[in-house]
Short mmCIF file of C-alpha atoms and ligand atoms in Angstrom, two decimals:
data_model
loop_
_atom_site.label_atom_id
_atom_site.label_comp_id
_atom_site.label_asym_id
_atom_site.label_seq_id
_atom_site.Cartn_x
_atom_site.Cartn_y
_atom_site.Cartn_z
CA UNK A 1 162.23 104.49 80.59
CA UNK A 2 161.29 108.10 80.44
CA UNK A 3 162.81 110.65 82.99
CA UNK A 4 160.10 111.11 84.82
CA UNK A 5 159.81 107.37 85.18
CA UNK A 6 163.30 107.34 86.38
CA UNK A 7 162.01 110.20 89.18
CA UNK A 8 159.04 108.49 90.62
CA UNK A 9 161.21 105.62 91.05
CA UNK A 10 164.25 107.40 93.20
CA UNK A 11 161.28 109.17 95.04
CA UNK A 12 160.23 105.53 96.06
CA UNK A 13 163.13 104.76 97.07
CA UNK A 14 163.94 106.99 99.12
CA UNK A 15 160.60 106.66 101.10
CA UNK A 16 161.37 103.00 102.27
CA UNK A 17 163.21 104.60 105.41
CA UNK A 18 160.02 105.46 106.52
CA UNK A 19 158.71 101.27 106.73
CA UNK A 20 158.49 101.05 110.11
CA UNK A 21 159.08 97.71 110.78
CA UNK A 22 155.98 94.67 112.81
CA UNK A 23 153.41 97.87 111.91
CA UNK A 24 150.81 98.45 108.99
CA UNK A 25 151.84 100.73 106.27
CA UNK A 26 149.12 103.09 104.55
CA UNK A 27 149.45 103.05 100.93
CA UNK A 28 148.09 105.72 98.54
CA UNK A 29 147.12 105.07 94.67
CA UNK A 30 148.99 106.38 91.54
CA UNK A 31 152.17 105.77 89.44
CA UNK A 32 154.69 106.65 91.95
CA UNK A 33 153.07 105.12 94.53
CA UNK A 34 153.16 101.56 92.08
CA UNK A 35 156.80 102.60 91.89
CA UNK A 36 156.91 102.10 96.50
CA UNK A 37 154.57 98.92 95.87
CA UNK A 38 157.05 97.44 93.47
CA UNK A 39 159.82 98.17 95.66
CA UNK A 40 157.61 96.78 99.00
CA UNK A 41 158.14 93.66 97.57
CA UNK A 42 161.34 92.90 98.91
CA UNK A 43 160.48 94.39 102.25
CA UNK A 44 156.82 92.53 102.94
CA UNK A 45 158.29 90.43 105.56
CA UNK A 46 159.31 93.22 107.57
CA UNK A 47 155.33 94.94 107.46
CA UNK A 48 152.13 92.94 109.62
CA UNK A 49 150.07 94.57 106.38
CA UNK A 50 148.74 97.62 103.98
CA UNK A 51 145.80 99.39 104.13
CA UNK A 52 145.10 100.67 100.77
CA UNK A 53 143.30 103.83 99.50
CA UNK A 54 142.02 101.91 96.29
CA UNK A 55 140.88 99.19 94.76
CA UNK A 56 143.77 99.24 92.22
CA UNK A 57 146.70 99.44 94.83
CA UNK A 58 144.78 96.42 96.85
CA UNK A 59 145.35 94.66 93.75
CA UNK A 60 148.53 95.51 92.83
CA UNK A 61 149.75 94.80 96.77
CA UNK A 62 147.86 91.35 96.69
CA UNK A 63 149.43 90.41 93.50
CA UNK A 64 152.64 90.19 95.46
CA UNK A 65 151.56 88.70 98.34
CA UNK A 66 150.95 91.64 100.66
CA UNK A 67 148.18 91.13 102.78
CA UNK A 68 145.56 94.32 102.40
CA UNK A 69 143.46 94.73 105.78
CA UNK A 70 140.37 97.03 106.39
CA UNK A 71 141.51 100.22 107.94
CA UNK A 72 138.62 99.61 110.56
CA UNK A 73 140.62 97.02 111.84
CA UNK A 74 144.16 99.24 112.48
CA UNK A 75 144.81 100.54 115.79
CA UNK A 76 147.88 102.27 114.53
CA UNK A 77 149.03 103.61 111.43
CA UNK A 78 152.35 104.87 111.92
CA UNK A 79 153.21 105.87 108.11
CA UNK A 80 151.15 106.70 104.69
CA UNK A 81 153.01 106.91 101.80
CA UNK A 82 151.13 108.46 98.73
CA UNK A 83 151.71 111.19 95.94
CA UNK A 84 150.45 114.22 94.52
CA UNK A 85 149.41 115.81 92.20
CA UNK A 86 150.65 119.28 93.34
CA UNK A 87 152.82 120.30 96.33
CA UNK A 88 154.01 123.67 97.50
CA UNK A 89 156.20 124.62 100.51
CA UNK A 90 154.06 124.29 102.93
CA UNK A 91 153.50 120.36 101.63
CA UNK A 92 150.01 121.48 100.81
CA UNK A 93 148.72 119.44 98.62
CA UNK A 94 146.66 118.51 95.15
CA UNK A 95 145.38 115.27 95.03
CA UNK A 96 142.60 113.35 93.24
CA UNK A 97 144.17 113.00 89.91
CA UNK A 98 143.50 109.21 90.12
CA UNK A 99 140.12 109.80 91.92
CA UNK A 100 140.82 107.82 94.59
CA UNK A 101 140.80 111.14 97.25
CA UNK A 102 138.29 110.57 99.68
CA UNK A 103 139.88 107.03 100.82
CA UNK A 104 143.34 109.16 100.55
CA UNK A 105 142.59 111.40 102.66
CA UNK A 106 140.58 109.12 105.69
CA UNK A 107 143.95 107.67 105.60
CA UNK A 108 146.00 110.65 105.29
CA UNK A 109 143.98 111.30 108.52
CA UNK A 110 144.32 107.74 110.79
CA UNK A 111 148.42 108.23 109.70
CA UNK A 112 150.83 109.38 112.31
CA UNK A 113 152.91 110.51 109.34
CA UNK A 114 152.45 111.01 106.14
CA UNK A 115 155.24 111.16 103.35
CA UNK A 116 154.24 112.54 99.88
CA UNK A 117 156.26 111.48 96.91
CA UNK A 118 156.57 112.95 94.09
CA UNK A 119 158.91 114.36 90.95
CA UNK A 120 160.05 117.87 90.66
CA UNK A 121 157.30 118.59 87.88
CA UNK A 122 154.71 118.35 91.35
CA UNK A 123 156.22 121.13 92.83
CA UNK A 124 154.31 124.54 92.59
CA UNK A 125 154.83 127.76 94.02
CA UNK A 126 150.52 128.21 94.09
CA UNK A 127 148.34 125.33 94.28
CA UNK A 128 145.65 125.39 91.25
CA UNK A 129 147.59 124.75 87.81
CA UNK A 130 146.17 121.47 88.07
CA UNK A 131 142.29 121.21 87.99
CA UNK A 132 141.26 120.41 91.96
CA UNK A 133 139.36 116.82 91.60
CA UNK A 134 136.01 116.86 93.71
CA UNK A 135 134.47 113.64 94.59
CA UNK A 136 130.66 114.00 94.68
CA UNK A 137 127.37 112.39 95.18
CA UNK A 138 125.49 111.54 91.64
CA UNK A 139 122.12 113.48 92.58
CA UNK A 140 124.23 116.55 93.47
CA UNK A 141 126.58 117.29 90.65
CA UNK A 142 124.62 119.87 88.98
CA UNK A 143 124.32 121.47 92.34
CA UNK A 144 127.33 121.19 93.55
CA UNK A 145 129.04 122.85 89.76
CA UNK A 146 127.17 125.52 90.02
CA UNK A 147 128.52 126.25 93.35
CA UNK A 148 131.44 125.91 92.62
CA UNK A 149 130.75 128.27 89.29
CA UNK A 150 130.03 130.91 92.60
CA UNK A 151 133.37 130.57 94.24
CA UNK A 152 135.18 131.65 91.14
CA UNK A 153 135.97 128.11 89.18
CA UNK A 154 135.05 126.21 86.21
CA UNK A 155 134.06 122.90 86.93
CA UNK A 156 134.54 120.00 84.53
CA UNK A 157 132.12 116.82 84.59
CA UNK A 158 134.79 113.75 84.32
CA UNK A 159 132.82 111.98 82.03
CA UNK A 160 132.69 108.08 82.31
CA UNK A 161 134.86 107.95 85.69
CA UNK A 162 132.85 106.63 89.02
CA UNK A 163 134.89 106.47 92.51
CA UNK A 164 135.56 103.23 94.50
CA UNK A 165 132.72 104.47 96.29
CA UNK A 166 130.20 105.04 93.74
CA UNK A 167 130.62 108.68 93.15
CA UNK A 168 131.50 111.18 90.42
CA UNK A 169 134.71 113.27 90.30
CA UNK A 170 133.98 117.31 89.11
CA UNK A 171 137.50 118.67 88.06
CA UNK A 172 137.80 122.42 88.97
CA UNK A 173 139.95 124.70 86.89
CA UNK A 174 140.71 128.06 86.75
CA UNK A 175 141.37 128.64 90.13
CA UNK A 176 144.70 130.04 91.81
CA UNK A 177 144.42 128.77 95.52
CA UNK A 178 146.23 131.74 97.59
CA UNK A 179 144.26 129.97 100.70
CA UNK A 180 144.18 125.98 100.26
CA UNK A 181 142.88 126.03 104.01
CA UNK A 182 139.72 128.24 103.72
CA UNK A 183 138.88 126.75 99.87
CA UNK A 184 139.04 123.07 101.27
CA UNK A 185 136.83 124.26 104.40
CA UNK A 186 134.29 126.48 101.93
CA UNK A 187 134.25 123.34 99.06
CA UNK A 188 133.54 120.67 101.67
CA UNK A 189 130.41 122.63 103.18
CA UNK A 190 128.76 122.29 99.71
CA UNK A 191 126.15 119.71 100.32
CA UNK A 192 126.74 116.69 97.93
CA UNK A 193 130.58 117.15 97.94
CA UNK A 194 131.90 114.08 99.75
CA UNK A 195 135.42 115.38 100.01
CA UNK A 196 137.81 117.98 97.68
CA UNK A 197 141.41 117.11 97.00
CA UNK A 198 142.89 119.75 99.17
CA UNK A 199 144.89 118.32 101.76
CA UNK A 200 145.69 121.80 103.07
CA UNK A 201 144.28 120.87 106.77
CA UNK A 202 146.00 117.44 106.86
CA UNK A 203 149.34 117.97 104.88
CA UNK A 204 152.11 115.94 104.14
CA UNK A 205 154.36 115.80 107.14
CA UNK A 206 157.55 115.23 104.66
CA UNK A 207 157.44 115.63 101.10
CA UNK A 208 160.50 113.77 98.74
CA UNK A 209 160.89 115.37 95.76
CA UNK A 210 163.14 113.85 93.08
CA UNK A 211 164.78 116.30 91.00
CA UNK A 212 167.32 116.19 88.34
CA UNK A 213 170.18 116.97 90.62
CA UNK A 214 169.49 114.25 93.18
CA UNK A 215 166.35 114.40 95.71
CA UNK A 216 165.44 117.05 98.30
CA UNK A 217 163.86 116.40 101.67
CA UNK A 218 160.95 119.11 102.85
C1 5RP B 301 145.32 109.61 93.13
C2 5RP B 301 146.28 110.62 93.63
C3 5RP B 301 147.70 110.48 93.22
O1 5RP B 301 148.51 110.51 94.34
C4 5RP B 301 148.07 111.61 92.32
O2 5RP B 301 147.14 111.67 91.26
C5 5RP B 301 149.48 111.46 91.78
O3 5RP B 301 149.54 110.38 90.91
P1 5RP B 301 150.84 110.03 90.09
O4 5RP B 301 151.83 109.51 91.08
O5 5RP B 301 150.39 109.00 89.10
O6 5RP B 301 151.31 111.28 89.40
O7 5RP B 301 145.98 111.53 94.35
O8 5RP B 301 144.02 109.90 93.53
#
């Protein structure tokens, strides 16, 4: 097992603390967060269920018995565990690397709290090294790139991807996001964008980082 393997795995672990115990528990998508659904399994009995931000976690939780219920039907969410793709230290956040944003953040959203977990390599001092995933509608992409081409970015087609919810992604590079609050506001007015992967507005309440020397608590 690689280091970074080894990382997203004491990250996990060190968000079961959070479980709170006879409540649902959002879950996010990604390889550290199938490191917390791996771990879940010995702590299902302690849960009521999971509401899942993508099809592949609902799998991955129902494969071990964990009952996945529509987030419609939660009255309470006290905790959301999910990763990133980039944090910085005001637990800003990338996200979208595994498309599955838009359902992220809705959760992100219903959660009372939401922990972020993620290895030291996720830790930036400026959001932007990693291209900011866009989930669009199909009609607009064309559009919605060449507004995007106005705000300063380069935006990449991912070819051959298509959401949970039908859409395209439209990865934006090239830009260095000094204010992840007024770029996720002036990206989401773009008509056709469904949502951008700047959870700048609803950030990570805690953020566990797993670093070489042990992991650190923001
Ligand atoms: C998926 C996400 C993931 O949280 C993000 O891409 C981090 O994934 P990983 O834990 O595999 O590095 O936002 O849409």
């Amino acid at each position: 097992m690689d280091k970074q393997q080894q990382l997203k795995i004491q990250a996990a672990k060190a968000a079961l603390k959070y479980i709170v115990d006879d409540a649902y528990i959002g879950i996010g998508t990604g390889s550290t967060v199938n490191c917390f659904i791996d771990l879940l399994d010995d702590h299902k009995h302690r849960i009521k269920a999971a509401v899942s931000s993508s099809e592949a976690s609902t799998k991955k939780l129902e494969q071990l018995g964990i009952e996945v219920v529509s987030l419609n039907d939660v009255d309470q969410l006290p905790v959301y565990i999910d990763g990133a793709d980039e944090a910085n230290e005001n637990l800003e956040l990338i996200k979208g690397g595994g498309g599955a944003l838009t359902r992220e953040k809705i959760i992100a959203a219903v959660a009372d709290k939401f922990v972020c977990i993620a290895d030291e390599s996720k830790y930036v001092k400026t959001l932007g090294d990693f291209a900011l995933p866009i989930e669009v509608l199909p009609m607009a992409r064309s559009h919605v790139a060449r507004e995007l081409v106005k705000l300063g970015g380069d935006p990449v087609y991912r070819h051959g991807f298509v959401t949970d919810n039908g859409n395209v992604i439209l990865d934006l590079y090239s830009m260095e996001i000094t204010h992840p609050k007024t770029l996720e506001t002036q990206i989401n007015q773009i008509t056709g964008v469904v949502t951008n992967g700047l959870f700048a507005h609803r950030s990570a309440d805690h953020l566990i980082l797993a670093t070489d020397t042990g992991i650190q608590e923001f």
